[in-house]
Short mmCIF file of C-alpha atoms and ligand atoms in Angstrom, two decimals:
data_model
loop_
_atom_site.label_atom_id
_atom_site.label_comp_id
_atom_site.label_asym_id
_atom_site.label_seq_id
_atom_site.Cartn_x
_atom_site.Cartn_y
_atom_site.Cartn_z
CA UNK A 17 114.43 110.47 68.02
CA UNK A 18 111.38 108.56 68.31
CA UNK A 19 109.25 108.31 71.55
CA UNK A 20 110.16 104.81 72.67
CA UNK A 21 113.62 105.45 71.45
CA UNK A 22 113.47 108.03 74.45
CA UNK A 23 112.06 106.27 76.67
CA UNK A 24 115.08 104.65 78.35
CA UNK A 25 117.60 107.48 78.00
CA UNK A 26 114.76 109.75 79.86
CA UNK A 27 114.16 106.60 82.39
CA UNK A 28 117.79 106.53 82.70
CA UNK A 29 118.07 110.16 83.22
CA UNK A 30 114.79 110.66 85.95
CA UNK A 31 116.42 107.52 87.64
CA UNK A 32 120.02 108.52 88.00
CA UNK A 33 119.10 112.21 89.14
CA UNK A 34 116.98 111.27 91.36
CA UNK A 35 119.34 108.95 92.53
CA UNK A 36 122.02 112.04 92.64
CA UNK A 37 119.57 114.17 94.39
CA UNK A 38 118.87 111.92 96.98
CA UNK A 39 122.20 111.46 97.56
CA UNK A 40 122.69 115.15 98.15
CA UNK A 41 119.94 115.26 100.68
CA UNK A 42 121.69 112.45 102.29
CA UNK A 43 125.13 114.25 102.21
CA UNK A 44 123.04 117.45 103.78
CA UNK A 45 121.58 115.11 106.29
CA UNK A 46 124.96 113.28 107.82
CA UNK A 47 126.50 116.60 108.12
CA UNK A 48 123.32 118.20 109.82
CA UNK A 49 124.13 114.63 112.25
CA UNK A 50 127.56 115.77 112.32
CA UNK A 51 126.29 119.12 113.49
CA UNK A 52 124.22 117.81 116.27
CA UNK A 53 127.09 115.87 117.22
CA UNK A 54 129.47 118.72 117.76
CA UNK A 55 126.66 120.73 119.28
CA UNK A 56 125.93 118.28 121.74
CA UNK A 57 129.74 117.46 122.48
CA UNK A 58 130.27 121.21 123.38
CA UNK A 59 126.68 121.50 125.42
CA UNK A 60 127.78 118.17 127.55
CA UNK A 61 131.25 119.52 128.11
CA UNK A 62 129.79 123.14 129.24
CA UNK A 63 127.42 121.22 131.41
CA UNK A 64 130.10 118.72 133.14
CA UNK A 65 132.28 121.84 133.72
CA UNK A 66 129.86 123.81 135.60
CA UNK A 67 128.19 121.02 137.23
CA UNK A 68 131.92 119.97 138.73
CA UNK A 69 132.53 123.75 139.79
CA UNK A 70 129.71 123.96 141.53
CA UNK A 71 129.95 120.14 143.39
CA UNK A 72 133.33 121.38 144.70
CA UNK A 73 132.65 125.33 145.18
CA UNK A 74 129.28 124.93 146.57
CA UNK A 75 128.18 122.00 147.72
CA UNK A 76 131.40 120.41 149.92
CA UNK A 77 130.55 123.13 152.30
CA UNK A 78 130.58 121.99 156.16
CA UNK A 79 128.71 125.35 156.75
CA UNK A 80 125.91 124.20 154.28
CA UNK A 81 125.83 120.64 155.03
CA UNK A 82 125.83 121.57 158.94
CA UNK A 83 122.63 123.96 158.62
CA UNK A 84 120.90 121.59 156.05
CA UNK A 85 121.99 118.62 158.66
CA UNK A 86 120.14 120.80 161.00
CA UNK A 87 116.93 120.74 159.43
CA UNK A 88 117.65 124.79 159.13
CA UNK A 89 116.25 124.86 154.81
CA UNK A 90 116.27 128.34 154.98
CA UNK A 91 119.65 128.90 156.29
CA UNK A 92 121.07 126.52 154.00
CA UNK A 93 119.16 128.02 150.96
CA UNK A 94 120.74 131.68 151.58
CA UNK A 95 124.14 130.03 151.20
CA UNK A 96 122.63 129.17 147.40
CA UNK A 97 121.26 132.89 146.30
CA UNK A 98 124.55 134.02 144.83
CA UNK A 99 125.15 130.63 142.32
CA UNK A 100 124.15 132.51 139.46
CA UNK A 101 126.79 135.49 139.76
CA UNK A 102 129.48 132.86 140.11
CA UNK A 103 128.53 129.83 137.75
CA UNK A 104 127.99 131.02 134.13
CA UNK A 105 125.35 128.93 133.34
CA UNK A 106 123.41 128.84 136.96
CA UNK A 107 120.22 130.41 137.04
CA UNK A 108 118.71 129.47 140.94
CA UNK A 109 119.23 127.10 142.86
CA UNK A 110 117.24 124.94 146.02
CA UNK A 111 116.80 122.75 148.26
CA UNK A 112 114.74 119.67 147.39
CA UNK A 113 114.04 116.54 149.59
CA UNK A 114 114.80 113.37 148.43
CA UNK A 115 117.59 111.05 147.83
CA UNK A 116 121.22 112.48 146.83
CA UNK A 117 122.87 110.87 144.03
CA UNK A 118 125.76 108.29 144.61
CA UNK A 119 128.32 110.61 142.21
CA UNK A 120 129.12 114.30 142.71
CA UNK A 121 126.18 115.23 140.73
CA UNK A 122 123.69 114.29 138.56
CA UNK A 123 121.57 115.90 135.44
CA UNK A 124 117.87 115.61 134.58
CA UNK A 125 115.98 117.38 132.02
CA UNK A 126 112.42 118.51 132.30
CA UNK A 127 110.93 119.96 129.20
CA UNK A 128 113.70 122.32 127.81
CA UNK A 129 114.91 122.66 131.06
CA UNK A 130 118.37 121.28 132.25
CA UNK A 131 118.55 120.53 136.04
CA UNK A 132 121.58 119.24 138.11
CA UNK A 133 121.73 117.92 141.18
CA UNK A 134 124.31 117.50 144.09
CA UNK A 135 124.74 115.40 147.21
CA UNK A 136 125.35 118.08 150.19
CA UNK A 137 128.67 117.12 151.78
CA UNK A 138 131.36 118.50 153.74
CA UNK A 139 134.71 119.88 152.53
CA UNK A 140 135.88 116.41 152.10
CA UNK A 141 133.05 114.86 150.74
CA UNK A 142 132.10 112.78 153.29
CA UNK A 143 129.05 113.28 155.72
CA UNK A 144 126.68 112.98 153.09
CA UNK A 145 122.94 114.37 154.36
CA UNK A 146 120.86 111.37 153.38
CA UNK A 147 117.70 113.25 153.07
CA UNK A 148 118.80 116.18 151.00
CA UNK A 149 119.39 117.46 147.33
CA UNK A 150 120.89 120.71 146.75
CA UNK A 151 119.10 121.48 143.17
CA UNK A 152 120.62 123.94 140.22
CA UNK A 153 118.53 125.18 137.57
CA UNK A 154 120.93 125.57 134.15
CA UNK A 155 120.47 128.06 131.64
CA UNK A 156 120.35 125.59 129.26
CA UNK A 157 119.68 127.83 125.72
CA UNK A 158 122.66 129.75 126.87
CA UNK A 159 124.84 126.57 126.97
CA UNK A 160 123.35 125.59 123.71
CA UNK A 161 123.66 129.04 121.35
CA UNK A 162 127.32 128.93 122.65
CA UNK A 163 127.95 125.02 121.61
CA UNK A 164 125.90 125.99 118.45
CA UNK A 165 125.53 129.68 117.66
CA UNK A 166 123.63 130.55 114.91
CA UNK A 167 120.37 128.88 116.43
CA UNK A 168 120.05 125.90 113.79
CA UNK A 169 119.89 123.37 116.76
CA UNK A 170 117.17 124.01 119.23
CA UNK A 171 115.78 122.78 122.47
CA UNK A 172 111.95 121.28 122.12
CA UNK A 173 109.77 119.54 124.82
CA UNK A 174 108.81 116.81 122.59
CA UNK A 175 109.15 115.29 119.13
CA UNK A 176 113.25 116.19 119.05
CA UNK A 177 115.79 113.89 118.50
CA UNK A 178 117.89 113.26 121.50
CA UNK A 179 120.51 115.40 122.42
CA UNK A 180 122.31 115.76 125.89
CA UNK A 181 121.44 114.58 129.42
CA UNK A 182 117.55 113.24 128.33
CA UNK A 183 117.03 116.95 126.51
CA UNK A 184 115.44 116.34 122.71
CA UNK A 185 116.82 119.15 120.13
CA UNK A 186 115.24 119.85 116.78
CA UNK A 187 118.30 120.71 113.71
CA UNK A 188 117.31 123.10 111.06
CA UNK A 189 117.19 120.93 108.09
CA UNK A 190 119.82 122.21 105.43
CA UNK A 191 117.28 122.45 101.85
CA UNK A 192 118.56 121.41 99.21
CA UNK A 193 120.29 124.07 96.79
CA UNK A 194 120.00 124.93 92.96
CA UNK A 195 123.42 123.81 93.02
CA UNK A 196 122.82 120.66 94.34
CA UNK A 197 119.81 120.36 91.65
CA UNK A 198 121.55 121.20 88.65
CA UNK A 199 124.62 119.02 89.37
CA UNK A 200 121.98 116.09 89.66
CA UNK A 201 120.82 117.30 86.65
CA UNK A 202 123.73 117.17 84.65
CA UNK A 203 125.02 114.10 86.24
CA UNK A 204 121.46 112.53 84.62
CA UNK A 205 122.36 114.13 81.87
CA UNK A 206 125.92 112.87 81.23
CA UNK A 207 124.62 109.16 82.12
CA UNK A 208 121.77 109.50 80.15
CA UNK A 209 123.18 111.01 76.70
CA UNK A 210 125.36 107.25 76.22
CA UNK A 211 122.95 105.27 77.02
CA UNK A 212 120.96 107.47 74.16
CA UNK A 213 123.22 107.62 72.27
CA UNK A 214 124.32 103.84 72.69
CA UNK A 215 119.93 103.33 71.37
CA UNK A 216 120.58 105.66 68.68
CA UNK A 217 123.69 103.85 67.06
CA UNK A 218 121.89 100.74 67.49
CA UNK A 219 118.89 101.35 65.97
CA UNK A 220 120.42 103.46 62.87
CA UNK A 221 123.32 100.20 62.83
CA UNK A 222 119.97 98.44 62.03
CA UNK A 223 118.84 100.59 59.80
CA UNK A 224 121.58 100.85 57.68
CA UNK A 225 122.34 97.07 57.68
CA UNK A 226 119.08 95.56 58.24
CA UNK A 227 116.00 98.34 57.88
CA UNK A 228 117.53 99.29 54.86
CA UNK A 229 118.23 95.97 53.07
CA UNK A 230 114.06 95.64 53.41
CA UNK A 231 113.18 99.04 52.01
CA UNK A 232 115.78 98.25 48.53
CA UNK A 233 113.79 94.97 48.63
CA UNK A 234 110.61 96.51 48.63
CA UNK A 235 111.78 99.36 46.45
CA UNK A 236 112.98 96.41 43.85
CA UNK A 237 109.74 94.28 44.25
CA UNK A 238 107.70 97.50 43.02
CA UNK A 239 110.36 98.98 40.40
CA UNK A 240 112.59 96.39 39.75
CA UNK A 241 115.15 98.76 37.33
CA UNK A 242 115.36 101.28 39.65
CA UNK A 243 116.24 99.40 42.42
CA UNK A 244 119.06 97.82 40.34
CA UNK A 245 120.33 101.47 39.52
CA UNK A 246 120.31 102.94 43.18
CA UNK A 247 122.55 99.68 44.20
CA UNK A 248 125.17 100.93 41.61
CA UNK A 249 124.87 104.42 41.58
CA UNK A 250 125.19 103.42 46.03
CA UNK A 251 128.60 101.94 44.30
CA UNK A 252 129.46 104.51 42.29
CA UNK A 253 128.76 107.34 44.88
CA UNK A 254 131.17 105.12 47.83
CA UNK A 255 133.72 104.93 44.86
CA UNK A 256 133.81 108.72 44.33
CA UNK A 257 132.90 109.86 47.97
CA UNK A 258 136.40 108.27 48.83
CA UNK A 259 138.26 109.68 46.06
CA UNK A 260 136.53 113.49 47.21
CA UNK A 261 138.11 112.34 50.61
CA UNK A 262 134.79 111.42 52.98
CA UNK A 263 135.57 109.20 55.80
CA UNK A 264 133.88 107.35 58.47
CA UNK A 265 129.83 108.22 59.26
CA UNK A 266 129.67 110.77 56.11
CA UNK A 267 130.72 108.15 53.70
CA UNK A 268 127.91 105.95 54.92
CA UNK A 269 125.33 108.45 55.09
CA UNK A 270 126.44 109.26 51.22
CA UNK A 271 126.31 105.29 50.75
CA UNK A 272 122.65 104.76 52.34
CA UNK A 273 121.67 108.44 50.54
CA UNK A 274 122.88 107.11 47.31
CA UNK A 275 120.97 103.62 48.10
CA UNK A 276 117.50 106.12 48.55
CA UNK A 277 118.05 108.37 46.26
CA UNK A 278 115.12 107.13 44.07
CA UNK A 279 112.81 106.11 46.51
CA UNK A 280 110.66 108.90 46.22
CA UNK A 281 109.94 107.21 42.41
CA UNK A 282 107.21 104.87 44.36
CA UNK A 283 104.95 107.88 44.19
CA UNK A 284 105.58 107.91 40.18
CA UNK A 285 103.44 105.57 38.32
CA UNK A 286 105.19 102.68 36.86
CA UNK A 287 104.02 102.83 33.20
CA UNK A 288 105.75 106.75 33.18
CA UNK A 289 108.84 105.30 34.62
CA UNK A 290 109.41 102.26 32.41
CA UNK A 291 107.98 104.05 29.38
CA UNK A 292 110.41 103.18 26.25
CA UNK A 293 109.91 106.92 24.79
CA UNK A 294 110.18 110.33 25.78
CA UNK A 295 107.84 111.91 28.26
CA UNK A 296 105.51 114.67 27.40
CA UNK A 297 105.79 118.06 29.95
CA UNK A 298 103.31 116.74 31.87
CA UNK A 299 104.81 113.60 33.01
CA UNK A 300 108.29 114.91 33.02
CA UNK A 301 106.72 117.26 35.80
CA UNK A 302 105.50 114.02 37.52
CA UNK A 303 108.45 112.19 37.48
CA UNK A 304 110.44 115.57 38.51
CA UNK A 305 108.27 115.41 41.95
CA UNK A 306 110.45 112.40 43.12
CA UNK A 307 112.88 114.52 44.67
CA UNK A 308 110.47 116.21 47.00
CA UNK A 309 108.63 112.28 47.26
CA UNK A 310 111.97 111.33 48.72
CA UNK A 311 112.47 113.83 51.15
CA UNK A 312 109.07 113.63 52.92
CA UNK A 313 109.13 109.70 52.66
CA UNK A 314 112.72 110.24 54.85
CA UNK A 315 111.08 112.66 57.20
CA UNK A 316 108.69 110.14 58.09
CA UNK A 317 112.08 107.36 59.58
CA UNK A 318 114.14 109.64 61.97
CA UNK A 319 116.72 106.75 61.87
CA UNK A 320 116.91 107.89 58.11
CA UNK A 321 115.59 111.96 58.47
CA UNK A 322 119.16 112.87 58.29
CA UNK A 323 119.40 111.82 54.68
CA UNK A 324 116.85 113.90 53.14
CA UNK A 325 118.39 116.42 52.05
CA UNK A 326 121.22 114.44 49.97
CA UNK A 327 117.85 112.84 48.19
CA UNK A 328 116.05 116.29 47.75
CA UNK A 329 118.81 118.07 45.92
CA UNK A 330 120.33 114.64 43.63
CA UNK A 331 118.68 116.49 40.66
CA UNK A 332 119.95 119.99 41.66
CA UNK A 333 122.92 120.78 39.03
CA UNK A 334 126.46 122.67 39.87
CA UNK A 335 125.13 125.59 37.14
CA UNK A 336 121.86 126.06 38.88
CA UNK A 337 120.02 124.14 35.92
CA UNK A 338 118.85 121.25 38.47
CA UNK A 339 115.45 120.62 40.41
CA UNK A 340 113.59 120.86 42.33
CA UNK A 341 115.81 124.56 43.50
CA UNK A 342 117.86 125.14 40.86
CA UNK A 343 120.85 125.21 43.54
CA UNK A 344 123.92 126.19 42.37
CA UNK A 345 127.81 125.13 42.75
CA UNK A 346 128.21 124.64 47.30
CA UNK A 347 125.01 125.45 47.43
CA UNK A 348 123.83 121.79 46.56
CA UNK A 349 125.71 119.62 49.70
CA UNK A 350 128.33 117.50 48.35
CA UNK A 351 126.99 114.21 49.02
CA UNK A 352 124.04 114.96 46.68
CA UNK A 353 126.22 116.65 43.93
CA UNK A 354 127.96 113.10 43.86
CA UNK A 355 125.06 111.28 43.65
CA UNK A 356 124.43 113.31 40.92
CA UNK A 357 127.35 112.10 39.02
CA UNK A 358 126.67 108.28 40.23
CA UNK A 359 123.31 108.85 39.09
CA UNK A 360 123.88 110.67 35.27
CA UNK A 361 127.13 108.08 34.71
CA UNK A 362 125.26 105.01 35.62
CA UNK A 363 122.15 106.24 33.59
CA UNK A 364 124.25 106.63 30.56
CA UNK A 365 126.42 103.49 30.79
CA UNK A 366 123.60 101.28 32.03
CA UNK A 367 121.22 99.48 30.01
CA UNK A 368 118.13 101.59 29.04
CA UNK A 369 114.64 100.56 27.99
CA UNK A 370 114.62 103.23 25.33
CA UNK A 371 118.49 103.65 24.53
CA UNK A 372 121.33 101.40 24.51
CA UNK A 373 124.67 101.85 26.71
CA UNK A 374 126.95 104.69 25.96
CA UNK A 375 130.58 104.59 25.66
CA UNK A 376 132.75 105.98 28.50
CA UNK A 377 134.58 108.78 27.06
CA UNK A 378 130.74 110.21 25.35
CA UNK A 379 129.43 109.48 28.69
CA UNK A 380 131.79 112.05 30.61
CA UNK A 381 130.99 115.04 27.72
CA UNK A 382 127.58 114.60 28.27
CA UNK A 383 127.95 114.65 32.27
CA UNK A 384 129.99 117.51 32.17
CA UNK A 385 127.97 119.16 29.15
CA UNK A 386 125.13 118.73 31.96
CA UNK A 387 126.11 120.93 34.37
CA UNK A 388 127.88 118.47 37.16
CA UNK A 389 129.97 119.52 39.03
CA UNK A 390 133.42 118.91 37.09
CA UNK A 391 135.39 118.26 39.99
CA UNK A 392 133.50 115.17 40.88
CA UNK A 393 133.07 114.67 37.29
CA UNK A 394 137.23 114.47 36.72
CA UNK A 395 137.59 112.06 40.30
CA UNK A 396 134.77 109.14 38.60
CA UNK A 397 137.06 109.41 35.01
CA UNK A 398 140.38 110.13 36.58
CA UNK A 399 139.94 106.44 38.78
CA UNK A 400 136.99 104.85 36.48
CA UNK A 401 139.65 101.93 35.45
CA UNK A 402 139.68 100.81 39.02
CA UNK A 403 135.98 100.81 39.30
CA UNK A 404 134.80 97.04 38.15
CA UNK A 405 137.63 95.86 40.86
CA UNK A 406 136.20 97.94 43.80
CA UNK A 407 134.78 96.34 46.40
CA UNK A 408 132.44 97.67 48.70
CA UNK A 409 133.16 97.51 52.13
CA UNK A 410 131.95 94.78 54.78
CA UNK A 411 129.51 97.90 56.36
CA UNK A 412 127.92 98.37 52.39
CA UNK A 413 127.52 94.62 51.73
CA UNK A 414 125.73 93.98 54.89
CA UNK A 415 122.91 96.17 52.97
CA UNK A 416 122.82 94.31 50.36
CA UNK A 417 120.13 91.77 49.41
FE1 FE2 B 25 116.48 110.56 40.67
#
């Protein structure tokens, strides 16, 4: 395919996985969010938990509430030491002055550190100490590698997203996998290929109905005969490419082959092809090149590449006597072996400058006299009464001038 022919298949492609890629990293992303979101669910329930164990175990305490009523901190503080060997996630805890919160209790980070504090009351909860805040230190990565274990969320001073109680948290960022890169990849791939393909069949469709019906006009503007005998040997060869049974895309490719097969003649000089005698060794050798001319001129028109070999081996012969590589039998590819026969029974019935028409029945001894392949030979006599009433179809006669 040629290079702009590619370029929207491979804009297509670059587009749509990197559209699919994205995608993936967005897929990773919500379900890192869900993550966070579980983490923090467990972290805030842990927290509540402890926090309303200790507001009811520890601090509705007439004992503590009377000493710290007192003004006796150090009293009250001994009642404290022993919070962490009955609250899971209590490391210390302390007085602090200042005022209590209205609720049972209330959290406040610092850093990575997770503090809650509690109104001293009695065993009621009334007789609040206005001046008073009993103060509990949390082990706060505890609480976290049990609501997350496996230490993808953590704790940061600064720069985290937020997380529980005015803590930030950092999540490990899930990278993307060679999974997820190869199914972007083929999903690029699988939109891509039709919308190549989609360019491809348009540009050959113009090709082989437009593009084409300019190089036979060209072809006929520089060899007028010639271009006369590839549009009925193009006939002939749809006429027995049916019979042989082709269908569908081979029978035009045999049809637009068929339509080329000669084209490599506008490298032969024009006096040697329209001479009215026979050639001498040397210019038979000339005019043999046109083969080969043909091929490379295809190379050249990827929308027509495909073709070349039908046009190369149109001389070769089923008995190996053919140009320019003396193929033999399978060898030669079928489409070429009936352009052959197109070629030799159109050359002998047609008009010559040097020879006049020959009859039918002379026409097939010769062909098959010249080494074509009988088969093909037998399906062009066998049906050669229906020929002058064939039509070609609507996709042929679009390519015609
Ligand atoms: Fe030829």
């Amino acid at each position: 395919m040629k290079r702009s022919m590619m370029a929207l298949p491979l804009a297509v492609f670059l587009v749509v996985s990197a559209a699919t890629l994205a995608l993936a990293a967005e897929i990773r992303a919500s379900s890192r969010d869900r993550f966070l979101d579980v983490a923090r669910s467990g972290f805030e329930r842990a927290a509540e938990i402890s926090a309303e164990g200790m507001a009811s175990g520890y601090f509705r305490r007439n004992e503590l509430r009377e000493l710290a009523a007192a003004g006796d901190i150090d009293g009250a503080v001994r009642f404290l030491s022993d919070l962490d060997g009955h609250f899971r996630y209590a490391i210390s805890g302390r007085l602090e002055a200042g005022t209590p919160p209205d609720g049972p209790w209330y959290f406040s980070a610092a850093g990575t550190e997770l503090r809650v504090r509690f109104p001293l009351s009695d065993a009621e909860g009334g007789a609040r100490v206005g001046n008073l805040v009993g103060v509990v230190e949390l082990d706060a990565l505890r609480m976290l590698a049990e609501a997350a274990p496996g230490g993808e969320v953590t704790l940061v001073a600064s720069g985290g997203r937020e997380f529980a109680f005015g803590l930030s948290a950092r999540i490990t960022p899930l990278p993307l996998q060679a999974l997820d890169i190869l199914l972007s990849i083929l999903i690029g791939v699988a939109v891509a290929a039709p919308v190549g393909m989609a360019a491809r069949r348009h540009a050959r469709f113009f090709y082989e109905s437009k593009g084409l019906e300019t190089i036979i006009f060209l072809f006929e503007q520089s060899d007028r005969f010639s271009a006369h005998h590839s549009r009925n040997v193009g006939a002939l060869a749809l006429f027995i490419g049916r019979r042989a049974g082709l269908r569908g895309r081979r029978l035009r490719d045999l049809y637009s082959a068929a339509l080329l097969h000669d084209i490599g003649k506008i490298s032969v000089p024009t006096d040697l092809l329209q001479k009215p005698r026979s050639l001498d060794a040397g210019e038979t050798e000339t005019v043999r090149e046109h083969p080969v001319a043909g091929a490379r001129i295809l190379d050249n028109f990827w929308e027509l590449s495909h073709l070349r070999d039908f046009v190369l081996r149109h001389h070769e012969r089923a008995d190996g006597s053919g140009y320019p590589g003396g193929l033999e039998g399978e060898e030669i590819p079928i489409e070429s072996r009936i352009i052959a026969v197109a070629d030799v029974f159109e050359a002998l019935t047609g008009e010559r400058p040097y020879r006049s028409r020959i009859e039918l029945a002379e026409a097939f001894d010769i062909m098959r006299a010249e080494g074509l392949d009988r088969r093909l030979v037998d399906l062009l006599e066998s049906g050669i009464s229906e020929f002058p009433s064939f039509q070609l179809p609507r996709w042929a006669r679009a390519s015609r001038a």
